[in-house]
PDB file of C-alpha atoms in Angstrom:
ATOM      1  CA  MET A 298      86.984   0.966 -83.920  1.00  0.00           C
ATOM      2  CA  ASP A 299      83.314   0.914 -85.729  1.00  0.00           C
ATOM      3  CA  TYR A 300      81.958   3.878 -84.394  1.00  0.00           C
ATOM      4  CA  ASN A 301      78.982   3.986 -86.559  1.00  0.00           C
ATOM      5  CA  GLN A 302      78.340   0.766 -85.080  1.00  0.00           C
ATOM      6  CA  ILE A 303      79.083   1.333 -81.403  1.00  0.00           C
ATOM      7  CA  SER A 304      76.410   4.669 -81.931  1.00  0.00           C
ATOM      8  CA  PHE A 305      73.247   1.718 -83.304  1.00  0.00           C
ATOM      9  CA  GLN A 306      74.312   0.086 -80.090  1.00  0.00           C
ATOM     10  CA  LEU A 307      74.839   3.367 -77.846  1.00  0.00           C
ATOM     11  CA  ALA A 308      71.130   4.478 -79.418  1.00  0.00           C
ATOM     12  CA  ALA A 309      69.620   0.959 -79.061  1.00  0.00           C
ATOM     13  CA  VAL A 310      70.743   1.572 -74.639  1.00  0.00           C
ATOM     14  CA  THR A 311      70.457   4.486 -74.817  1.00  0.00           C
ATOM     15  CA  ARG A 312      66.076   3.739 -75.790  1.00  0.00           C
ATOM     16  CA  HIS A 313      66.079   0.861 -73.315  1.00  0.00           C
ATOM     17  CA  ALA A 314      67.055   3.445 -70.562  1.00  0.00           C
ATOM     18  CA  GLY A 315      64.562   6.060 -72.050  1.00  0.00           C
ATOM     19  CA  GLN A 316      61.783   3.562 -71.335  1.00  0.00           C
ATOM     20  CA  PHE A 317      62.461   2.859 -68.161  1.00  0.00           C
ATOM     21  CA  ILE A 318      62.329   7.017 -67.517  1.00  0.00           C
ATOM     22  CA  ARG A 319      59.065   6.977 -69.281  1.00  0.00           C
ATOM     23  CA  GLN A 320      57.568   4.667 -67.194  1.00  0.00           C
ATOM     24  CA  GLU A 321      58.559   5.851 -63.980  1.00  0.00           C
ATOM     25  CA  ALA A 322      56.868   9.624 -64.869  1.00  0.00           C
ATOM     26  CA  ALA A 323      53.553   7.986 -65.209  1.00  0.00           C
ATOM     27  CA  THR A 324      53.613   7.935 -61.147  1.00  0.00           C
ATOM     28  CA  PHE A 325      56.356   9.494 -60.086  1.00  0.00           C
ATOM     29  CA  ASN A 326      56.121  11.330 -56.454  1.00  0.00           C
ATOM     30  CA  ARG A 327      58.067  14.563 -55.642  1.00  0.00           C
ATOM     31  CA  SER A 328      58.861  12.900 -52.588  1.00  0.00           C
ATOM     32  CA  HIS A 329      61.021  11.286 -53.764  1.00  0.00           C
ATOM     33  CA  ILE A 330      63.234  14.361 -55.084  1.00  0.00           C
ATOM     34  CA  GLU A 331      66.605  14.663 -53.250  1.00  0.00           C
ATOM     35  CA  LEU A 332      68.838  17.883 -53.735  1.00  0.00           C
ATOM     36  CA  LYS A 333      72.495  18.274 -54.567  1.00  0.00           C
ATOM     37  CA  GLY A 334      72.678  21.654 -53.854  1.00  0.00           C
ATOM     38  CA  VAL A 335      70.645  24.950 -54.595  1.00  0.00           C
ATOM     39  CA  HIS A 336      67.890  24.901 -57.246  1.00  0.00           C
ATOM     40  CA  ASN A 337      69.885  21.156 -58.416  1.00  0.00           C
ATOM     41  CA  LEU A 338      67.429  18.224 -57.985  1.00  0.00           C
ATOM     42  CA  VAL A 339      68.320  14.506 -58.632  1.00  0.00           C
ATOM     43  CA  SER A 340      65.476  11.440 -57.790  1.00  0.00           C
ATOM     44  CA  TYR A 341      65.896   7.704 -58.104  1.00  0.00           C
ATOM     45  CA  VAL A 342      64.829   7.935 -61.409  1.00  0.00           C
ATOM     46  CA  ASP A 343      68.109   9.195 -62.303  1.00  0.00           C
ATOM     47  CA  LYS A 344      70.637   7.441 -60.297  1.00  0.00           C
ATOM     48  CA  GLU A 345      68.690   3.962 -61.435  1.00  0.00           C
ATOM     49  CA  THR A 346      68.960   5.184 -65.326  1.00  0.00           C
ATOM     50  CA  GLU A 347      72.421   5.466 -65.132  1.00  0.00           C
ATOM     51  CA  LYS A 348      72.508   2.066 -63.101  1.00  0.00           C
ATOM     52  CA  LEU A 349      71.127   0.950 -66.874  1.00  0.00           C
ATOM     53  CA  LEU A 350      73.231   3.058 -69.012  1.00  0.00           C
ATOM     54  CA  VAL A 351      76.491   1.578 -67.403  1.00  0.00           C
ATOM     55  CA  ALA A 352      75.306  -2.430 -67.297  1.00  0.00           C
ATOM     56  CA  GLY A 353      74.152  -1.948 -70.886  1.00  0.00           C
ATOM     57  CA  LEU A 354      77.817  -0.175 -72.429  1.00  0.00           C
ATOM     58  CA  ARG A 355      79.991  -1.963 -70.661  1.00  0.00           C
ATOM     59  CA  GLU A 356      78.448  -4.892 -72.962  1.00  0.00           C
ATOM     60  CA  VAL A 357      79.067  -2.379 -75.754  1.00  0.00           C
ATOM     61  CA  LEU A 358      83.078  -1.278 -75.321  1.00  0.00           C
ATOM     62  CA  PRO A 359      83.912  -3.659 -72.212  1.00  0.00           C
ATOM     63  CA  GLU A 360      87.217  -1.518 -72.099  1.00  0.00           C
ATOM     64  CA  ALA A 361      85.904   1.751 -71.997  1.00  0.00           C
ATOM     65  CA  GLY A 362      85.583   3.734 -68.472  1.00  0.00           C
ATOM     66  CA  PHE A 363      82.908   5.926 -67.330  1.00  0.00           C
ATOM     67  CA  ILE A 364      82.252   9.623 -66.613  1.00  0.00           C
ATOM     68  CA  THR A 365      78.923  10.122 -64.567  1.00  0.00           C
ATOM     69  CA  GLU A 366      76.693  12.528 -63.071  1.00  0.00           C
ATOM     70  CA  GLU A 367      75.752  10.129 -60.536  1.00  0.00           C
ATOM     71  CA  GLY A 368      78.323   8.866 -60.109  1.00  0.00           C
ATOM     72  CA  THR A 369      77.481   5.187 -59.964  1.00  0.00           C
ATOM     73  CA  GLU A 370      79.538   2.816 -57.893  1.00  0.00           C
ATOM     74  CA  GLY A 371      81.832   1.276 -59.900  1.00  0.00           C
ATOM     75  CA  ALA A 372      81.915   3.264 -62.842  1.00  0.00           C
ATOM     76  CA  ASP A 373      85.703   4.019 -62.973  1.00  0.00           C
ATOM     77  CA  ARG A 374      87.155   6.176 -65.832  1.00  0.00           C
ATOM     78  CA  ALA A 375      89.527   4.667 -67.920  1.00  0.00           C
ATOM     79  CA  GLU A 376      93.106   5.072 -69.694  1.00  0.00           C
ATOM     80  CA  GLU A 377      91.756   5.680 -73.183  1.00  0.00           C
ATOM     81  CA  TYR A 378      87.627   5.570 -73.684  1.00  0.00           C
ATOM     82  CA  ASN A 379      85.159   6.653 -71.659  1.00  0.00           C
ATOM     83  CA  TRP A 380      80.843   6.826 -72.021  1.00  0.00           C
ATOM     84  CA  ILE A 381      80.048  10.716 -70.413  1.00  0.00           C
ATOM     85  CA  ILE A 382      76.437   9.874 -69.154  1.00  0.00           C
ATOM     86  CA  ASP A 383      73.666  12.005 -67.829  1.00  0.00           C
ATOM     87  CA  PRO A 384      70.911   9.745 -67.878  1.00  0.00           C
ATOM     88  CA  LEU A 385      68.353  12.192 -67.152  1.00  0.00           C
ATOM     89  CA  ASP A 386      69.064  15.929 -68.294  1.00  0.00           C
ATOM     90  CA  GLY A 387      66.354  18.153 -67.645  1.00  0.00           C
ATOM     91  CA  THR A 388      65.512  16.436 -63.849  1.00  0.00           C
ATOM     92  CA  THR A 389      63.532  19.956 -63.310  1.00  0.00           C
ATOM     93  CA  ASN A 390      61.277  18.958 -66.123  1.00  0.00           C
ATOM     94  CA  PHE A 391      60.702  15.806 -65.347  1.00  0.00           C
ATOM     95  CA  VAL A 392      59.982  16.357 -61.332  1.00  0.00           C
ATOM     96  CA  HIS A 393      57.447  19.025 -62.637  1.00  0.00           C
ATOM     97  CA  GLY A 394      55.725  16.448 -65.525  1.00  0.00           C
ATOM     98  CA  LEU A 395      57.031  19.085 -67.853  1.00  0.00           C
ATOM     99  CA  PRO A 396      59.005  18.279 -71.092  1.00  0.00           C
ATOM    100  CA  VAL A 397      61.893  18.221 -72.354  1.00  0.00           C
ATOM    101  CA  TYR A 398      63.740  15.480 -70.779  1.00  0.00           C
ATOM    102  CA  CYS A 399      66.417  13.959 -72.433  1.00  0.00           C
ATOM    103  CA  VAL A 400      69.584  10.296 -71.667  1.00  0.00           C
ATOM    104  CA  SER A 401      72.637  12.228 -72.958  1.00  0.00           C
ATOM    105  CA  VAL A 402      75.101   9.820 -73.770  1.00  0.00           C
ATOM    106  CA  GLY A 403      79.202   9.886 -75.591  1.00  0.00           C
ATOM    107  CA  LEU A 404      81.454   8.080 -75.965  1.00  0.00           C
ATOM    108  CA  VAL A 405      85.538   9.670 -76.168  1.00  0.00           C
ATOM    109  CA  LYS A 406      88.120   8.300 -77.136  1.00  0.00           C
ATOM    110  CA  GLY A 407      90.690  10.442 -74.787  1.00  0.00           C
ATOM    111  CA  ASN A 408      89.726  14.039 -75.114  1.00  0.00           C
ATOM    112  CA  GLU A 409      88.160  13.478 -78.654  1.00  0.00           C
ATOM    113  CA  LEU A 410      84.198  12.733 -79.353  1.00  0.00           C
ATOM    114  CA  VAL A 411      83.692   9.546 -81.757  1.00  0.00           C
ATOM    115  CA  ALA A 412      80.156   8.371 -80.733  1.00  0.00           C
ATOM    116  CA  GLY A 413      76.921   9.912 -78.739  1.00  0.00           C
ATOM    117  CA  VAL A 414      73.674   9.565 -78.526  1.00  0.00           C
ATOM    118  CA  VAL A 415      70.566  12.539 -77.288  1.00  0.00           C
ATOM    119  CA  TYR A 416      67.224  10.284 -77.083  1.00  0.00           C
ATOM    120  CA  GLU A 417      64.392  12.726 -75.416  1.00  0.00           C
ATOM    121  CA  VAL A 418      61.754  10.444 -73.904  1.00  0.00           C
ATOM    122  CA  VAL A 419      58.313  12.543 -74.270  1.00  0.00           C
ATOM    123  CA  ARG A 420      58.905  12.810 -78.187  1.00  0.00           C
ATOM    124  CA  ASP A 421      61.007   9.221 -78.847  1.00  0.00           C
ATOM    125  CA  GLU A 422      63.157  10.812 -80.661  1.00  0.00           C
ATOM    126  CA  CYS A 423      66.561   9.445 -80.590  1.00  0.00           C
ATOM    127  CA  PHE A 424      69.447  11.742 -81.893  1.00  0.00           C
ATOM    128  CA  ARG A 425      72.390   9.470 -82.874  1.00  0.00           C
ATOM    129  CA  ALA A 426      75.951  10.639 -84.793  1.00  0.00           C
ATOM    130  CA  ALA A 427      79.369   8.771 -85.037  1.00  0.00           C
ATOM    131  CA  LYS A 428      82.359  10.716 -86.388  1.00  0.00           C
ATOM    132  CA  GLY A 429      82.286  10.927 -89.666  1.00  0.00           C
ATOM    133  CA  ALA A 430      79.091   9.981 -89.971  1.00  0.00           C
ATOM    134  CA  GLY A 431      76.691  12.362 -90.422  1.00  0.00           C
ATOM    135  CA  ALA A 432      73.653  13.024 -87.606  1.00  0.00           C
ATOM    136  CA  PHE A 433      70.538  11.128 -87.943  1.00  0.00           C
ATOM    137  CA  CYS A 434      67.046  11.477 -85.932  1.00  0.00           C
ATOM    138  CA  ASN A 435      65.100   8.234 -85.928  1.00  0.00           C
ATOM    139  CA  GLU A 436      67.959   7.407 -88.515  1.00  0.00           C
ATOM    140  CA  LEU A 437      66.311   9.872 -90.834  1.00  0.00           C
ATOM    141  CA  PRO A 438      68.967  11.659 -91.704  1.00  0.00           C
ATOM    142  CA  ILE A 439      69.441  15.830 -90.003  1.00  0.00           C
ATOM    143  CA  HIS A 440      71.460  19.067 -90.252  1.00  0.00           C
ATOM    144  CA  VAL A 441      71.957  22.648 -89.541  1.00  0.00           C
ATOM    145  CA  SER A 442      69.467  25.291 -90.738  1.00  0.00           C
ATOM    146  CA  ASP A 443      70.668  27.494 -93.452  1.00  0.00           C
ATOM    147  CA  VAL A 444      69.441  30.971 -91.759  1.00  0.00           C
ATOM    148  CA  PRO A 445      72.026  32.835 -93.226  1.00  0.00           C
ATOM    149  CA  ASP A 446      71.841  35.782 -90.037  1.00  0.00           C
ATOM    150  CA  LEU A 447      71.179  36.083 -86.383  1.00  0.00           C
ATOM    151  CA  ASN A 448      68.093  38.870 -87.112  1.00  0.00           C
ATOM    152  CA  ASN A 449      66.269  35.458 -88.719  1.00  0.00           C
ATOM    153  CA  SER A 450      67.946  33.208 -86.262  1.00  0.00           C
ATOM    154  CA  LEU A 451      65.868  31.416 -83.271  1.00  0.00           C
ATOM    155  CA  ILE A 452      68.376  30.830 -80.169  1.00  0.00           C
ATOM    156  CA  ALA A 453      68.448  28.796 -77.923  1.00  0.00           C
ATOM    157  CA  THR A 454      69.495  29.443 -74.001  1.00  0.00           C
ATOM    158  CA  GLY A 455      69.303  27.656 -70.245  1.00  0.00           C
ATOM    159  CA  PHE A 456      68.909  29.727 -67.180  1.00  0.00           C
ATOM    160  CA  PRO A 457      71.689  29.702 -64.410  1.00  0.00           C
ATOM    161  CA  TYR A 458      71.104  28.037 -61.716  1.00  0.00           C
ATOM    162  CA  THR A 459      74.212  29.086 -60.385  1.00  0.00           C
ATOM    163  CA  LYS A 460      77.136  31.383 -60.003  1.00  0.00           C
ATOM    164  CA  PHE A 461      74.820  34.258 -59.781  1.00  0.00           C
ATOM    165  CA  GLU A 462      77.344  36.880 -59.424  1.00  0.00           C
ATOM    166  CA  LEU A 463      77.701  36.758 -63.616  1.00  0.00           C
ATOM    167  CA  MET A 464      73.735  36.925 -63.589  1.00  0.00           C
ATOM    168  CA  ASN A 465      74.297  40.662 -64.784  1.00  0.00           C
ATOM    169  CA  ASP A 466      76.398  39.619 -68.081  1.00  0.00           C
ATOM    170  CA  TYR A 467      73.655  37.456 -68.235  1.00  0.00           C
ATOM    171  CA  LEU A 468      70.814  39.116 -68.594  1.00  0.00           C
ATOM    172  CA  GLN A 469      72.769  41.391 -70.948  1.00  0.00           C
ATOM    173  CA  VAL A 470      73.778  38.744 -73.644  1.00  0.00           C
ATOM    174  CA  LEU A 471      70.197  37.874 -73.453  1.00  0.00           C
ATOM    175  CA  GLY A 472      68.857  41.063 -73.525  1.00  0.00           C
ATOM    176  CA  SER A 473      71.157  41.479 -76.324  1.00  0.00           C
ATOM    177  CA  PHE A 474      69.918  38.192 -78.401  1.00  0.00           C
ATOM    178  CA  MET A 475      66.350  39.010 -77.553  1.00  0.00           C
ATOM    179  CA  ARG A 476      66.614  42.468 -79.818  1.00  0.00           C
ATOM    180  CA  ARG A 477      68.764  40.680 -82.617  1.00  0.00           C
ATOM    181  CA  SER A 478      66.755  37.560 -83.231  1.00  0.00           C
ATOM    182  CA  HIS A 479      63.594  35.780 -83.638  1.00  0.00           C
ATOM    183  CA  GLY A 480      63.297  35.537 -80.498  1.00  0.00           C
ATOM    184  CA  VAL A 481      65.064  32.870 -77.394  1.00  0.00           C
ATOM    185  CA  ARG A 482      63.866  29.589 -76.439  1.00  0.00           C
ATOM    186  CA  ARG A 483      65.024  28.173 -72.774  1.00  0.00           C
ATOM    187  CA  VAL A 484      63.606  24.775 -73.916  1.00  0.00           C
ATOM    188  CA  GLY A 485      65.212  23.548 -70.052  1.00  0.00           C
ATOM    189  CA  SER A 486      67.792  20.856 -71.144  1.00  0.00           C
ATOM    190  CA  ALA A 487      71.068  21.291 -72.453  1.00  0.00           C
ATOM    191  CA  ALA A 488      71.156  17.966 -74.169  1.00  0.00           C
ATOM    192  CA  ALA A 489      67.802  18.574 -76.303  1.00  0.00           C
ATOM    193  CA  ASP A 490      69.115  22.823 -76.768  1.00  0.00           C
ATOM    194  CA  LEU A 491      71.774  20.953 -79.049  1.00  0.00           C
ATOM    195  CA  ALA A 492      70.035  18.410 -80.515  1.00  0.00           C
ATOM    196  CA  TYR A 493      67.681  20.839 -81.752  1.00  0.00           C
ATOM    197  CA  VAL A 494      70.712  23.012 -83.413  1.00  0.00           C
ATOM    198  CA  ALA A 495      71.751  19.843 -85.120  1.00  0.00           C
ATOM    199  CA  ALA A 496      67.642  19.063 -86.255  1.00  0.00           C
ATOM    200  CA  GLY A 497      68.013  23.057 -87.656  1.00  0.00           C
ATOM    201  CA  ARG A 498      65.172  23.997 -85.199  1.00  0.00           C
ATOM    202  CA  PHE A 499      67.200  26.238 -83.719  1.00  0.00           C
ATOM    203  CA  GLU A 500      70.376  28.463 -84.735  1.00  0.00           C
ATOM    204  CA  GLY A 501      72.019  28.326 -82.145  1.00  0.00           C
ATOM    205  CA  PHE A 502      72.775  27.456 -78.529  1.00  0.00           C
ATOM    206  CA  PHE A 503      74.362  29.237 -75.600  1.00  0.00           C
ATOM    207  CA  GLU A 504      75.103  28.568 -72.186  1.00  0.00           C
ATOM    208  CA  PHE A 505      77.270  28.724 -69.242  1.00  0.00           C
ATOM    209  CA  ASN A 506      78.313  26.587 -65.703  1.00  0.00           C
ATOM    210  CA  LEU A 507      77.893  23.349 -67.869  1.00  0.00           C
ATOM    211  CA  ASN A 508      79.908  19.413 -67.236  1.00  0.00           C
ATOM    212  CA  SER A 509      80.210  17.741 -69.490  1.00  0.00           C
ATOM    213  CA  TYR A 510      78.176  15.448 -69.166  1.00  0.00           C
ATOM    214  CA  ASP A 511      75.540  18.062 -69.804  1.00  0.00           C
ATOM    215  CA  VAL A 512      76.794  18.744 -73.710  1.00  0.00           C
ATOM    216  CA  ALA A 513      79.210  15.283 -74.781  1.00  0.00           C
ATOM    217  CA  ALA A 514      76.553  14.021 -76.874  1.00  0.00           C
ATOM    218  CA  GLY A 515      75.660  17.014 -78.506  1.00  0.00           C
ATOM    219  CA  ILE A 516      78.514  18.793 -79.256  1.00  0.00           C
ATOM    220  CA  LEU A 517      78.931  15.757 -81.634  1.00  0.00           C
ATOM    221  CA  LEU A 518      75.030  15.871 -83.056  1.00  0.00           C
ATOM    222  CA  VAL A 519      76.058  19.209 -84.042  1.00  0.00           C
ATOM    223  CA  ARG A 520      79.399  18.912 -85.588  1.00  0.00           C
ATOM    224  CA  GLU A 521      78.074  16.314 -87.743  1.00  0.00           C
ATOM    225  CA  ALA A 522      75.018  17.507 -88.768  1.00  0.00           C
ATOM    226  CA  GLY A 523      77.368  20.890 -89.837  1.00  0.00           C
ATOM    227  CA  GLY A 524      77.155  22.821 -87.277  1.00  0.00           C
ATOM    228  CA  ARG A 525      80.179  24.775 -84.844  1.00  0.00           C
ATOM    229  CA  VAL A 526      80.539  24.499 -81.413  1.00  0.00           C
ATOM    230  CA  THR A 527      82.744  26.862 -79.374  1.00  0.00           C
ATOM    231  CA  GLU A 528      83.418  28.186 -76.184  1.00  0.00           C
ATOM    232  CA  PHE A 529      82.335  31.761 -75.763  1.00  0.00           C
ATOM    233  CA  LEU A 530      84.936  34.476 -75.761  1.00  0.00           C
ATOM    234  CA  GLN A 531      87.639  31.769 -77.380  1.00  0.00           C
ATOM    235  CA  ASP A 532      87.664  28.781 -79.830  1.00  0.00           C
ATOM    236  CA  GLY A 533      88.570  26.254 -77.296  1.00  0.00           C
ATOM    237  CA  ASP A 534      87.221  22.789 -75.764  1.00  0.00           C
ATOM    238  CA  PRO A 535      83.656  23.592 -75.314  1.00  0.00           C
ATOM    239  CA  LEU A 536      83.605  20.017 -73.764  1.00  0.00           C
ATOM    240  CA  SER A 537      85.920  21.133 -70.348  1.00  0.00           C
ATOM    241  CA  GLY A 538      85.740  24.907 -70.909  1.00  0.00           C
ATOM    242  CA  ARG A 539      82.485  25.325 -68.848  1.00  0.00           C
ATOM    243  CA  GLN A 540      80.719  27.411 -71.949  1.00  0.00           C
ATOM    244  CA  VAL A 541      79.084  26.850 -74.731  1.00  0.00           C
ATOM    245  CA  VAL A 542      78.069  28.019 -77.943  1.00  0.00           C
ATOM    246  CA  ALA A 543      76.469  25.840 -80.614  1.00  0.00           C
ATOM    247  CA  SER A 544      75.187  27.290 -84.317  1.00  0.00           C
ATOM    248  CA  ASN A 545      74.855  26.386 -87.768  1.00  0.00           C
ATOM    249  CA  GLY A 546      77.773  27.634 -88.116  1.00  0.00           C
ATOM    250  CA  ILE A 547      77.134  30.757 -90.397  1.00  0.00           C
ATOM    251  CA  VAL A 548      75.403  33.228 -87.758  1.00  0.00           C
ATOM    252  CA  HIS A 549      78.122  31.890 -85.097  1.00  0.00           C
ATOM    253  CA  GLN A 550      80.117  35.067 -85.610  1.00  0.00           C
ATOM    254  CA  GLU A 551      77.896  37.092 -84.562  1.00  0.00           C
ATOM    255  CA  MET A 552      76.306  35.179 -81.785  1.00  0.00           C
ATOM    256  CA  GLN A 553      80.048  35.203 -80.249  1.00  0.00           C
ATOM    257  CA  ASP A 554      80.398  38.963 -80.962  1.00  0.00           C
ATOM    258  CA  THR A 555      77.018  39.157 -79.028  1.00  0.00           C
ATOM    259  CA  ILE A 556      78.434  37.565 -76.137  1.00  0.00           C
ATOM    260  CA  ARG A 557      81.705  39.342 -76.291  1.00  0.00           C
ATOM    261  CA  GLU A 558      79.903  42.400 -75.840  1.00  0.00           C
ATOM    262  CA  PHE A 559      79.162  41.782 -72.437  1.00  0.00           C
ATOM    263  CA  TRP A 560      80.391  38.978 -70.874  1.00  0.00           C
ATOM    264  CA  HIS A 561      83.754  39.272 -68.691  1.00  0.00           C
ATOM    265  CA  GLU A 562      84.233  35.852 -67.235  1.00  0.00           C
ATOM    266  CA  THR A 563      87.505  33.881 -68.997  1.00  0.00           C
ATOM    267  CA  GLU A 564      87.107  30.743 -67.618  1.00  0.00           C
TER     268      GLU A 564
END
């Protein structure tokens, strides 16, 4: 199967979904917000975007199933290939009228990532990757930065909105990165954070309590751009591990060592 060609088709479907989000952003009313949980927002835009994606991706790869955030009816998991979809990563930013928010779609064969696209709606930036074919932003090749150490790095993170029992560990890790780097940024979209690591804008990114649809496309982008992605305390599978450390590869060990000083949860 030609994963590079599939990634081109995926980019077209994702851009189309992003156009819908852009149109709705102009007139969005906060009365349309629903709560899935504490601090976890969803709107009709998330749901309708997911339906658009599912319909478009069925034409790209009819045999593939779906792992979706919003549970679109009929979007069931398949045995071999599955699309992993976050229709609007950064919903809280979206409903408050703030950039950044993204459409994020990855394709897995079994547990292996083979294609992925992150479309950042406001900046109209389409980050695309396919296994063995490199990573691109608006079809220009991208690569992770060559910054050699944490001291000269800009780091991204995501603030926790659940599992507040881990807040003390997280704040100590955050403080350590603040002291040891050029600074820490919180964009509000894990998909964007990973795409920006791939593009060399950040040297690293860390966050916990993530889902596969938050990170699937971004993990492949970083790897195809020459970077590294693991869990916090070990080099396990970040797609299902709920914890992600991504970097340019050079500062990765320093990032993991910094986290290990204060982090105690292993799952």
